[in-house]
Short mmCIF file of N, CA and C in Angstrom, two decimals:
data_model
loop_
_atom_site.label_atom_id
_atom_site.label_comp_id
_atom_site.label_asym_id
_atom_site.label_seq_id
_atom_site.Cartn_x
_atom_site.Cartn_y
_atom_site.Cartn_z
N MET A 1 83.45 83.63 80.39
CA MET A 1 83.22 84.42 81.57
C MET A 1 83.44 85.89 81.24
N PRO A 2 82.49 86.76 81.47
CA PRO A 2 82.65 88.16 81.12
C PRO A 2 83.68 88.83 82.03
N LEU A 3 84.35 89.83 81.46
CA LEU A 3 85.32 90.58 82.24
C LEU A 3 84.61 91.42 83.28
N GLN A 4 85.12 91.38 84.48
CA GLN A 4 84.59 92.24 85.53
C GLN A 4 85.47 93.47 85.57
N ALA A 5 84.87 94.61 85.75
CA ALA A 5 85.64 95.84 85.84
C ALA A 5 86.04 96.09 87.28
N MET A 6 87.21 96.68 87.43
CA MET A 6 87.64 97.07 88.77
C MET A 6 86.82 98.26 89.20
N PRO A 7 86.66 98.43 90.49
CA PRO A 7 85.95 99.62 90.98
C PRO A 7 86.73 100.88 90.60
N THR A 8 86.07 102.01 90.69
CA THR A 8 86.75 103.26 90.38
C THR A 8 87.71 103.61 91.50
N ALA A 9 88.53 104.63 91.26
CA ALA A 9 89.57 105.01 92.21
C ALA A 9 89.00 105.43 93.56
N ARG A 10 87.77 105.86 93.60
CA ARG A 10 87.19 106.28 94.87
C ARG A 10 86.93 105.10 95.81
N ASP A 11 86.89 103.92 95.26
CA ASP A 11 86.65 102.71 96.04
C ASP A 11 87.98 102.19 96.59
N PRO A 12 88.11 102.05 97.92
CA PRO A 12 89.38 101.62 98.51
C PRO A 12 89.79 100.21 98.12
N SER A 13 88.90 99.46 97.51
CA SER A 13 89.26 98.09 97.15
C SER A 13 90.12 98.01 95.90
N VAL A 14 90.31 99.12 95.20
CA VAL A 14 91.12 99.10 93.98
C VAL A 14 92.55 98.65 94.29
N LEU A 15 93.20 99.30 95.23
CA LEU A 15 94.56 98.92 95.57
C LEU A 15 94.60 97.50 96.13
N ALA A 16 93.61 97.15 96.90
CA ALA A 16 93.56 95.79 97.45
C ALA A 16 93.48 94.76 96.33
N THR A 17 92.69 95.05 95.31
CA THR A 17 92.57 94.14 94.16
C THR A 17 93.88 94.04 93.41
N ILE A 18 94.54 95.16 93.20
CA ILE A 18 95.83 95.16 92.50
C ILE A 18 96.85 94.33 93.29
N LYS A 19 96.88 94.53 94.60
CA LYS A 19 97.83 93.79 95.43
C LYS A 19 97.52 92.29 95.47
N LEU A 20 96.24 91.96 95.49
CA LEU A 20 95.86 90.55 95.47
C LEU A 20 96.31 89.88 94.18
N MET A 21 96.02 90.50 93.04
CA MET A 21 96.40 89.93 91.75
C MET A 21 97.92 89.88 91.61
N SER A 22 98.60 90.91 92.09
CA SER A 22 100.06 90.94 92.04
C SER A 22 100.65 89.82 92.89
N GLY A 23 100.12 89.65 94.09
CA GLY A 23 100.61 88.58 94.96
C GLY A 23 100.45 87.21 94.33
N ARG A 24 99.33 86.99 93.69
CA ARG A 24 99.11 85.71 93.01
C ARG A 24 100.11 85.51 91.88
N ARG A 25 100.34 86.58 91.12
CA ARG A 25 101.29 86.50 90.00
C ARG A 25 102.70 86.20 90.52
N ILE A 26 103.09 86.88 91.59
CA ILE A 26 104.42 86.67 92.17
C ILE A 26 104.56 85.23 92.67
N GLU A 27 103.55 84.77 93.40
CA GLU A 27 103.60 83.40 93.91
C GLU A 27 103.67 82.38 92.78
N MET A 28 102.85 82.56 91.77
CA MET A 28 102.83 81.62 90.66
C MET A 28 104.19 81.55 89.96
N GLN A 29 104.80 82.71 89.73
CA GLN A 29 106.10 82.72 89.06
C GLN A 29 107.19 82.12 89.95
N ARG A 30 107.13 82.43 91.24
CA ARG A 30 108.12 81.87 92.17
C ARG A 30 108.02 80.35 92.18
N ARG A 31 106.79 79.84 92.23
CA ARG A 31 106.59 78.38 92.23
C ARG A 31 107.03 77.77 90.90
N THR A 32 106.73 78.46 89.80
CA THR A 32 107.15 77.97 88.48
C THR A 32 108.67 77.81 88.43
N GLU A 33 109.35 78.75 89.05
CA GLU A 33 110.82 78.70 89.07
C GLU A 33 111.36 77.81 90.18
N LYS A 34 110.44 77.20 90.94
CA LYS A 34 110.81 76.26 92.02
C LYS A 34 111.74 76.90 93.04
N ILE A 35 111.39 78.11 93.45
CA ILE A 35 112.15 78.83 94.47
C ILE A 35 111.32 78.82 95.75
N THR A 36 111.93 78.47 96.85
CA THR A 36 111.20 78.47 98.11
C THR A 36 110.94 79.91 98.55
N GLN A 37 109.94 80.07 99.40
CA GLN A 37 109.65 81.39 99.93
C GLN A 37 110.85 81.93 100.70
N GLU A 38 111.50 81.09 101.45
CA GLU A 38 112.65 81.52 102.24
C GLU A 38 113.78 82.02 101.35
N ASP A 39 114.10 81.25 100.30
CA ASP A 39 115.18 81.65 99.39
C ASP A 39 114.83 82.93 98.64
N PHE A 40 113.59 83.01 98.18
CA PHE A 40 113.20 84.20 97.43
C PHE A 40 113.16 85.44 98.32
N ALA A 41 112.64 85.27 99.54
CA ALA A 41 112.60 86.40 100.47
C ALA A 41 114.01 86.91 100.74
N ALA A 42 114.95 86.00 100.92
CA ALA A 42 116.34 86.39 101.17
C ALA A 42 116.91 87.12 99.95
N ARG A 43 116.57 86.64 98.75
CA ARG A 43 117.05 87.29 97.53
C ARG A 43 116.53 88.72 97.42
N VAL A 44 115.28 88.92 97.80
CA VAL A 44 114.65 90.23 97.68
C VAL A 44 115.00 91.13 98.85
N GLY A 45 115.40 90.53 99.97
CA GLY A 45 115.76 91.31 101.14
C GLY A 45 114.60 91.60 102.07
N ILE A 46 113.66 90.66 102.11
CA ILE A 46 112.52 90.78 103.03
C ILE A 46 112.40 89.48 103.80
N GLY A 47 111.59 89.48 104.83
CA GLY A 47 111.37 88.26 105.59
C GLY A 47 110.40 87.32 104.89
N ALA A 48 110.55 86.03 105.14
CA ALA A 48 109.66 85.04 104.53
C ALA A 48 108.21 85.28 104.95
N ARG A 49 108.01 85.72 106.18
CA ARG A 49 106.64 86.00 106.64
C ARG A 49 106.03 87.15 105.82
N TRP A 50 106.82 88.18 105.56
CA TRP A 50 106.31 89.31 104.78
C TRP A 50 106.04 88.87 103.33
N LEU A 51 106.89 88.00 102.78
CA LEU A 51 106.64 87.48 101.43
C LEU A 51 105.32 86.72 101.39
N ARG A 52 105.03 85.94 102.42
CA ARG A 52 103.74 85.24 102.48
C ARG A 52 102.59 86.24 102.45
N GLU A 53 102.75 87.35 103.16
CA GLU A 53 101.72 88.40 103.17
C GLU A 53 101.56 89.02 101.78
N ILE A 54 102.66 89.26 101.10
CA ILE A 54 102.62 89.83 99.75
C ILE A 54 101.91 88.85 98.81
N GLU A 55 102.33 87.59 98.86
CA GLU A 55 101.73 86.59 97.97
C GLU A 55 100.25 86.37 98.28
N ALA A 56 99.86 86.57 99.52
CA ALA A 56 98.45 86.43 99.90
C ALA A 56 97.64 87.66 99.50
N GLY A 57 98.33 88.72 99.06
CA GLY A 57 97.61 89.92 98.65
C GLY A 57 97.17 90.79 99.80
N ASN A 58 97.91 90.74 100.89
CA ASN A 58 97.58 91.55 102.05
C ASN A 58 97.48 93.02 101.63
N PRO A 59 96.33 93.66 101.88
CA PRO A 59 96.17 95.06 101.47
C PRO A 59 97.15 96.00 102.16
N LYS A 60 97.76 95.56 103.26
CA LYS A 60 98.74 96.40 103.95
C LYS A 60 100.14 96.28 103.34
N SER A 61 100.31 95.35 102.39
CA SER A 61 101.62 95.22 101.76
C SER A 61 101.91 96.48 100.95
N ARG A 62 103.18 96.76 100.82
CA ARG A 62 103.60 97.98 100.13
C ARG A 62 103.80 97.71 98.65
N LEU A 63 103.40 98.66 97.83
CA LEU A 63 103.56 98.49 96.39
C LEU A 63 105.02 98.36 95.99
N ASP A 64 105.92 99.06 96.69
CA ASP A 64 107.33 98.94 96.33
C ASP A 64 107.84 97.52 96.55
N ASP A 65 107.29 96.81 97.54
CA ASP A 65 107.67 95.41 97.73
C ASP A 65 107.15 94.55 96.58
N HIS A 66 105.97 94.87 96.08
CA HIS A 66 105.45 94.15 94.92
C HIS A 66 106.34 94.38 93.70
N PHE A 67 106.77 95.63 93.52
CA PHE A 67 107.68 95.95 92.41
C PHE A 67 108.99 95.19 92.55
N ARG A 68 109.54 95.18 93.76
CA ARG A 68 110.82 94.48 93.99
C ARG A 68 110.70 93.00 93.71
N CYS A 69 109.62 92.39 94.16
CA CYS A 69 109.41 90.95 93.93
C CYS A 69 109.22 90.66 92.45
N ALA A 70 108.41 91.45 91.79
CA ALA A 70 108.17 91.24 90.36
C ALA A 70 109.48 91.39 89.59
N HIS A 71 110.24 92.41 89.91
CA HIS A 71 111.51 92.64 89.23
C HIS A 71 112.48 91.48 89.45
N ALA A 72 112.55 90.99 90.69
CA ALA A 72 113.46 89.90 91.01
C ALA A 72 113.11 88.61 90.26
N LEU A 73 111.84 88.47 89.89
CA LEU A 73 111.39 87.29 89.14
C LEU A 73 111.39 87.52 87.64
N GLY A 74 111.77 88.72 87.22
CA GLY A 74 111.77 89.04 85.79
C GLY A 74 110.38 89.25 85.24
N LEU A 75 109.43 89.56 86.12
CA LEU A 75 108.05 89.80 85.69
C LEU A 75 107.88 91.25 85.25
N SER A 76 107.02 91.44 84.31
CA SER A 76 106.61 92.79 83.93
C SER A 76 105.87 93.40 85.11
N THR A 77 105.99 94.69 85.28
CA THR A 77 105.25 95.37 86.35
C THR A 77 104.01 96.06 85.81
N GLY A 78 103.64 95.74 84.59
CA GLY A 78 102.43 96.31 84.01
C GLY A 78 101.19 96.02 84.83
N HIS A 79 101.16 94.86 85.50
CA HIS A 79 100.00 94.51 86.32
C HIS A 79 99.85 95.44 87.51
N LEU A 80 100.90 96.21 87.82
CA LEU A 80 100.82 97.22 88.87
C LEU A 80 100.63 98.61 88.28
N VAL A 81 101.45 98.95 87.30
CA VAL A 81 101.48 100.32 86.78
C VAL A 81 100.22 100.68 85.99
N ILE A 82 99.81 99.82 85.10
CA ILE A 82 98.68 100.16 84.22
C ILE A 82 97.39 100.34 85.01
N PRO A 83 97.03 99.43 85.92
CA PRO A 83 95.82 99.68 86.71
C PRO A 83 95.93 100.94 87.58
N LEU A 84 97.15 101.24 88.08
CA LEU A 84 97.32 102.45 88.86
C LEU A 84 97.07 103.70 88.01
N LEU A 85 97.50 103.66 86.76
CA LEU A 85 97.22 104.79 85.86
C LEU A 85 95.73 104.97 85.66
N PHE A 86 95.05 103.86 85.46
CA PHE A 86 93.59 103.93 85.31
C PHE A 86 92.97 104.51 86.58
N MET A 87 93.43 104.04 87.72
CA MET A 87 92.90 104.50 88.99
C MET A 87 93.14 106.00 89.16
N GLU A 88 94.35 106.43 88.84
CA GLU A 88 94.72 107.84 88.98
C GLU A 88 93.81 108.74 88.15
N HIS A 89 93.41 108.25 87.01
CA HIS A 89 92.57 109.04 86.11
C HIS A 89 91.08 108.69 86.24
N GLN A 90 90.77 107.98 87.31
CA GLN A 90 89.40 107.60 87.65
C GLN A 90 88.69 106.93 86.47
N ARG A 91 89.40 106.01 85.86
CA ARG A 91 88.86 105.19 84.78
C ARG A 91 88.67 103.78 85.29
N VAL A 92 87.78 103.06 84.69
CA VAL A 92 87.53 101.67 85.07
C VAL A 92 88.49 100.77 84.29
N PHE A 93 89.21 99.94 85.01
CA PHE A 93 90.16 99.01 84.40
C PHE A 93 89.54 97.62 84.36
N PRO A 94 89.53 96.97 83.21
CA PRO A 94 88.96 95.61 83.14
C PRO A 94 89.79 94.63 83.97
N ARG A 95 89.20 94.12 85.01
CA ARG A 95 89.88 93.23 85.95
C ARG A 95 90.50 92.02 85.26
N GLY A 96 89.87 91.53 84.23
CA GLY A 96 90.37 90.36 83.51
C GLY A 96 91.76 90.57 82.93
N LEU A 97 92.11 91.82 82.63
CA LEU A 97 93.44 92.10 82.09
C LEU A 97 94.54 91.83 83.11
N LEU A 98 94.22 91.89 84.37
CA LEU A 98 95.22 91.64 85.40
C LEU A 98 95.69 90.19 85.39
N GLU A 99 94.87 89.32 84.86
CA GLU A 99 95.22 87.90 84.85
C GLU A 99 96.09 87.52 83.67
N GLY A 100 96.19 88.39 82.68
CA GLY A 100 96.99 88.08 81.50
C GLY A 100 98.35 88.73 81.56
N ASP A 101 99.10 88.53 80.48
CA ASP A 101 100.43 89.12 80.34
C ASP A 101 100.25 90.52 79.76
N LEU A 102 100.66 91.51 80.50
CA LEU A 102 100.48 92.90 80.07
C LEU A 102 101.71 93.45 79.36
N SER A 103 102.70 92.61 79.05
CA SER A 103 103.93 93.12 78.45
C SER A 103 103.67 93.75 77.08
N LYS A 104 102.76 93.20 76.28
CA LYS A 104 102.44 93.81 74.98
C LYS A 104 101.75 95.15 75.17
N LEU A 105 100.85 95.21 76.14
CA LEU A 105 100.17 96.47 76.43
C LEU A 105 101.16 97.51 76.93
N GLU A 106 102.12 97.07 77.74
CA GLU A 106 103.18 97.97 78.21
C GLU A 106 103.95 98.54 77.02
N THR A 107 104.30 97.69 76.07
CA THR A 107 105.04 98.13 74.89
C THR A 107 104.24 99.16 74.11
N VAL A 108 102.95 98.93 73.96
CA VAL A 108 102.08 99.88 73.26
C VAL A 108 102.07 101.23 74.00
N CYS A 109 101.97 101.18 75.32
CA CYS A 109 101.97 102.41 76.12
C CYS A 109 103.30 103.15 75.98
N ILE A 110 104.40 102.43 76.08
CA ILE A 110 105.72 103.05 75.96
C ILE A 110 105.89 103.66 74.58
N ASP A 111 105.47 102.93 73.54
CA ASP A 111 105.56 103.46 72.18
C ASP A 111 104.71 104.71 72.01
N ALA A 112 103.53 104.72 72.60
CA ALA A 112 102.65 105.90 72.51
C ALA A 112 103.28 107.10 73.22
N ILE A 113 103.89 106.86 74.38
CA ILE A 113 104.55 107.95 75.11
C ILE A 113 105.74 108.47 74.31
N ALA A 114 106.53 107.57 73.76
CA ALA A 114 107.69 107.98 72.95
C ALA A 114 107.24 108.78 71.73
N GLN A 115 106.19 108.30 71.06
CA GLN A 115 105.70 109.02 69.88
C GLN A 115 105.17 110.39 70.26
N HIS A 116 104.46 110.47 71.37
CA HIS A 116 103.95 111.76 71.84
C HIS A 116 105.11 112.73 72.09
N ASN A 117 106.16 112.23 72.73
CA ASN A 117 107.32 113.09 73.00
C ASN A 117 107.99 113.53 71.71
N LEU A 118 108.12 112.64 70.73
CA LEU A 118 108.69 113.01 69.44
C LEU A 118 107.83 114.04 68.72
N ASP A 119 106.52 113.84 68.77
CA ASP A 119 105.61 114.79 68.13
C ASP A 119 105.72 116.17 68.78
N THR A 120 105.78 116.19 70.10
CA THR A 120 105.89 117.46 70.83
C THR A 120 107.21 118.16 70.49
N LEU A 121 108.30 117.39 70.49
CA LEU A 121 109.61 117.96 70.17
C LEU A 121 109.63 118.48 68.74
N SER A 122 109.09 117.71 67.81
CA SER A 122 109.04 118.15 66.41
C SER A 122 108.25 119.43 66.26
N HIS A 123 107.11 119.48 66.93
CA HIS A 123 106.28 120.68 66.88
C HIS A 123 107.04 121.89 67.41
N GLN A 124 107.75 121.71 68.52
CA GLN A 124 108.52 122.81 69.10
C GLN A 124 109.64 123.25 68.18
N LEU A 125 110.33 122.29 67.55
CA LEU A 125 111.42 122.64 66.64
C LEU A 125 110.91 123.37 65.40
N PHE A 126 109.81 122.89 64.84
CA PHE A 126 109.27 123.54 63.65
C PHE A 126 108.72 124.92 63.99
N ALA A 127 108.17 125.08 65.18
CA ALA A 127 107.66 126.39 65.60
C ALA A 127 108.82 127.37 65.74
N ARG A 128 109.96 126.92 66.27
CA ARG A 128 111.14 127.79 66.40
C ARG A 128 111.68 128.15 65.03
N ASP A 129 111.74 127.15 64.13
CA ASP A 129 112.23 127.42 62.77
C ASP A 129 111.35 128.44 62.07
N ALA A 130 110.05 128.35 62.28
CA ALA A 130 109.12 129.29 61.63
C ALA A 130 109.33 130.70 62.18
N ASP A 131 109.67 130.80 63.45
CA ASP A 131 109.91 132.12 64.07
C ASP A 131 111.21 132.74 63.60
N HIS A 132 112.16 131.93 63.12
CA HIS A 132 113.48 132.41 62.75
C HIS A 132 113.75 132.36 61.25
N THR A 133 112.71 132.36 60.44
CA THR A 133 112.93 132.34 59.00
C THR A 133 113.42 133.70 58.53
N PRO A 134 114.33 133.69 57.57
CA PRO A 134 114.84 134.98 57.06
C PRO A 134 113.74 135.72 56.31
N ASP A 135 113.81 137.05 56.38
CA ASP A 135 112.83 137.87 55.68
C ASP A 135 113.10 137.83 54.19
N ASP A 136 112.04 137.84 53.40
CA ASP A 136 112.17 137.83 51.93
C ASP A 136 112.33 139.22 51.40
#
């Protein structure tokens, strides 16, 4: 089955798609751990009815609730953060990636950010050293 791309950020269905996929992931993990909706909702500090809305992918659900649920289940939040980054930069995100485990992709992103910061810091330090070299 070919990967379908998510709509661009201008399309209001982007957030709805992210919330739908997130809700499915949360529900699947909760069921895998054999936790009832009532028990999990109490653990997260929300009502069971609202948890049902989150798991159903209600577009009116709040992203922070998705983050809280994912965190409480020990899930990576890459399925939320990475598509949001694509959306913010008006890039097309392959929808099929939402169905997989994004933890490796998260690690690659974090490593790239860390390396960029190290490169920037090194450049700044070497530039300062070059400005302060003793005269010959």
